[in-house]
């Protein structure tokens, strides 16, 4: 009796042998072929809404989507630029909202 499997396959077909296993190497993907970064885009939109229309909720949602986009970043160079821009819009919107509300309340007294 031979010690080979019943299928009669060669020794190279047995996945239980560690020397025949090959590590998985993902195929290289160009930056143009990566899927669209929706959380980053939504963060920019909410940041602009929070800044231009003075919606505090828009600025807070922009910060939340920035965190999500930062956690799921695929391309470090382009995604980091987009997330930084969205984060700056969100911070400027919050500063604008909270500083403008404190100025208007102090002038009305």
mmCIF file of C-alpha atoms in Angstrom:
data_model
loop_
_atom_site.group_PDB
_atom_site.id
_atom_site.type_symbol
_atom_site.label_atom_id
_atom_site.label_comp_id
_atom_site.label_asym_id
_atom_site.label_seq_id
_atom_site.Cartn_x
_atom_site.Cartn_y
_atom_site.Cartn_z
ATOM 1 C CA UNK A 1 0.000 0.000 0.000
ATOM 2 C CA UNK A 2 1.246 3.414 -0.805
ATOM 3 C CA UNK A 3 0.853 6.385 1.533
ATOM 4 C CA UNK A 4 -0.523 8.643 -1.218
ATOM 5 C CA UNK A 5 -4.212 9.681 -1.229
ATOM 6 C CA UNK A 6 -6.768 7.497 -2.983
ATOM 7 C CA UNK A 7 -7.091 9.986 -5.859
ATOM 8 C CA UNK A 8 -3.633 9.073 -7.073
ATOM 9 C CA UNK A 9 -2.538 12.713 -7.194
ATOM 10 C CA UNK A 10 1.100 13.624 -6.930
ATOM 11 C CA UNK A 11 2.773 14.728 -3.752
ATOM 12 C CA UNK A 12 2.582 18.377 -4.807
ATOM 13 C CA UNK A 13 -1.230 18.371 -4.685
ATOM 14 C CA UNK A 14 -1.510 17.594 -0.959
ATOM 15 C CA UNK A 15 -2.358 20.816 0.918
ATOM 16 C CA UNK A 16 -1.445 19.197 4.225
ATOM 17 C CA UNK A 17 2.229 19.341 3.368
ATOM 18 C CA UNK A 18 3.627 22.689 4.540
ATOM 19 C CA UNK A 19 6.455 22.837 1.989
ATOM 20 C CA UNK A 20 3.956 22.810 -0.884
ATOM 21 C CA UNK A 21 1.855 25.684 0.494
ATOM 22 C CA UNK A 22 2.444 29.080 -1.071
ATOM 23 C CA UNK A 23 1.573 32.348 0.706
ATOM 24 C CA UNK A 24 -1.162 34.470 -0.857
ATOM 25 C CA UNK A 25 0.141 37.565 -2.608
ATOM 26 C CA UNK A 26 -2.616 40.015 -3.587
ATOM 27 C CA UNK A 27 -2.357 41.384 -7.111
ATOM 28 C CA UNK A 28 -1.108 44.977 -7.314
ATOM 29 C CA UNK A 29 -3.869 47.543 -7.832
ATOM 30 C CA UNK A 30 -3.236 50.999 -9.240
ATOM 31 C CA UNK A 31 -4.677 54.014 -7.346
ATOM 32 C CA UNK A 32 -7.035 54.758 -10.246
ATOM 33 C CA UNK A 33 -8.625 51.310 -9.909
ATOM 34 C CA UNK A 34 -9.412 51.629 -6.182
ATOM 35 C CA UNK A 35 -13.082 52.008 -5.235
ATOM 36 C CA UNK A 36 -14.427 55.464 -4.458
ATOM 37 C CA UNK A 37 -13.963 56.700 -0.878
ATOM 38 C CA UNK A 38 -17.558 57.473 0.101
ATOM 39 C CA UNK A 39 -16.938 58.342 3.791
ATOM 40 C CA UNK A 40 -14.261 60.849 2.771
ATOM 41 C CA UNK A 41 -16.520 62.466 0.198
ATOM 42 C CA UNK A 42 -19.454 62.603 2.628
ATOM 43 C CA UNK A 43 -17.157 64.159 5.245
ATOM 44 C CA UNK A 44 -16.205 66.930 2.806
ATOM 45 C CA UNK A 45 -19.862 67.562 1.923
ATOM 46 C CA UNK A 46 -20.936 67.726 5.575
ATOM 47 C CA UNK A 47 -17.946 69.929 6.403
ATOM 48 C CA UNK A 48 -18.901 72.420 3.706
ATOM 49 C CA UNK A 49 -22.545 72.319 4.807
ATOM 50 C CA UNK A 50 -21.517 72.940 8.410
ATOM 51 C CA UNK A 51 -19.289 75.851 7.442
ATOM 52 C CA UNK A 52 -21.395 77.549 4.781
ATOM 53 C CA UNK A 53 -24.865 77.072 6.253
ATOM 54 C CA UNK A 54 -23.758 77.140 9.921
ATOM 55 C CA UNK A 55 -25.217 73.758 10.787
ATOM 56 C CA UNK A 56 -23.556 72.334 13.873
ATOM 57 C CA UNK A 57 -24.870 68.882 13.055
ATOM 58 C CA UNK A 58 -23.179 69.022 9.648
ATOM 59 C CA UNK A 59 -19.831 69.800 11.245
ATOM 60 C CA UNK A 60 -20.190 67.026 13.831
ATOM 61 C CA UNK A 61 -21.169 64.516 11.142
ATOM 62 C CA UNK A 62 -18.151 65.606 9.092
ATOM 63 C CA UNK A 63 -15.870 64.783 12.035
ATOM 64 C CA UNK A 64 -17.524 61.373 12.447
ATOM 65 C CA UNK A 65 -17.148 60.572 8.738
ATOM 66 C CA UNK A 66 -13.527 61.791 8.869
ATOM 67 C CA UNK A 67 -12.821 59.249 11.583
ATOM 68 C CA UNK A 68 -14.478 56.508 9.531
ATOM 69 C CA UNK A 69 -12.547 57.467 6.394
ATOM 70 C CA UNK A 70 -9.317 57.565 8.392
ATOM 71 C CA UNK A 71 -9.978 54.063 9.741
ATOM 72 C CA UNK A 72 -10.712 52.659 6.250
ATOM 73 C CA UNK A 73 -7.976 54.473 4.322
ATOM 74 C CA UNK A 74 -6.729 52.600 1.258
ATOM 75 C CA UNK A 75 -4.427 55.046 -0.500
ATOM 76 C CA UNK A 76 -2.430 57.016 2.053
ATOM 77 C CA UNK A 77 -1.527 59.965 -0.156
ATOM 78 C CA UNK A 78 -4.828 60.961 -1.755
ATOM 79 C CA UNK A 79 -7.123 59.865 1.074
ATOM 80 C CA UNK A 80 -5.109 61.733 3.693
ATOM 81 C CA UNK A 81 -5.412 64.973 1.697
ATOM 82 C CA UNK A 82 -9.165 64.546 1.369
ATOM 83 C CA UNK A 83 -9.628 63.662 5.053
ATOM 84 C CA UNK A 84 -7.473 66.607 6.144
ATOM 85 C CA UNK A 85 -9.538 68.985 4.018
ATOM 86 C CA UNK A 86 -12.814 67.605 5.393
ATOM 87 C CA UNK A 87 -11.508 67.797 8.961
ATOM 88 C CA UNK A 88 -10.456 71.424 8.489
ATOM 89 C CA UNK A 89 -13.903 72.312 7.083
ATOM 90 C CA UNK A 90 -15.544 70.604 10.061
ATOM 91 C CA UNK A 91 -13.326 72.366 12.620
ATOM 92 C CA UNK A 92 -13.776 75.739 10.916
ATOM 93 C CA UNK A 93 -17.536 75.175 10.878
ATOM 94 C CA UNK A 94 -17.611 74.339 14.590
ATOM 95 C CA UNK A 95 -15.421 77.300 15.496
ATOM 96 C CA UNK A 96 -17.574 79.550 13.330
ATOM 97 C CA UNK A 97 -20.785 78.224 14.898
ATOM 98 C CA UNK A 98 -19.703 78.428 18.502
ATOM 99 C CA UNK A 99 -17.771 81.700 18.242
ATOM 100 C CA UNK A 100 -20.549 83.415 16.285
ATOM 101 C CA UNK A 101 -23.182 82.325 18.807
ATOM 102 C CA UNK A 102 -21.113 83.661 21.726
ATOM 103 C CA UNK A 103 -20.533 86.987 19.928
ATOM 104 C CA UNK A 104 -24.211 87.473 19.104
ATOM 105 C CA UNK A 105 -25.334 86.675 22.659
ATOM 106 C CA UNK A 106 -22.846 89.149 24.185
ATOM 107 C CA UNK A 107 -23.916 92.003 21.866
ATOM 108 C CA UNK A 108 -27.613 91.564 22.586
ATOM 109 C CA UNK A 109 -27.234 92.217 26.341
#
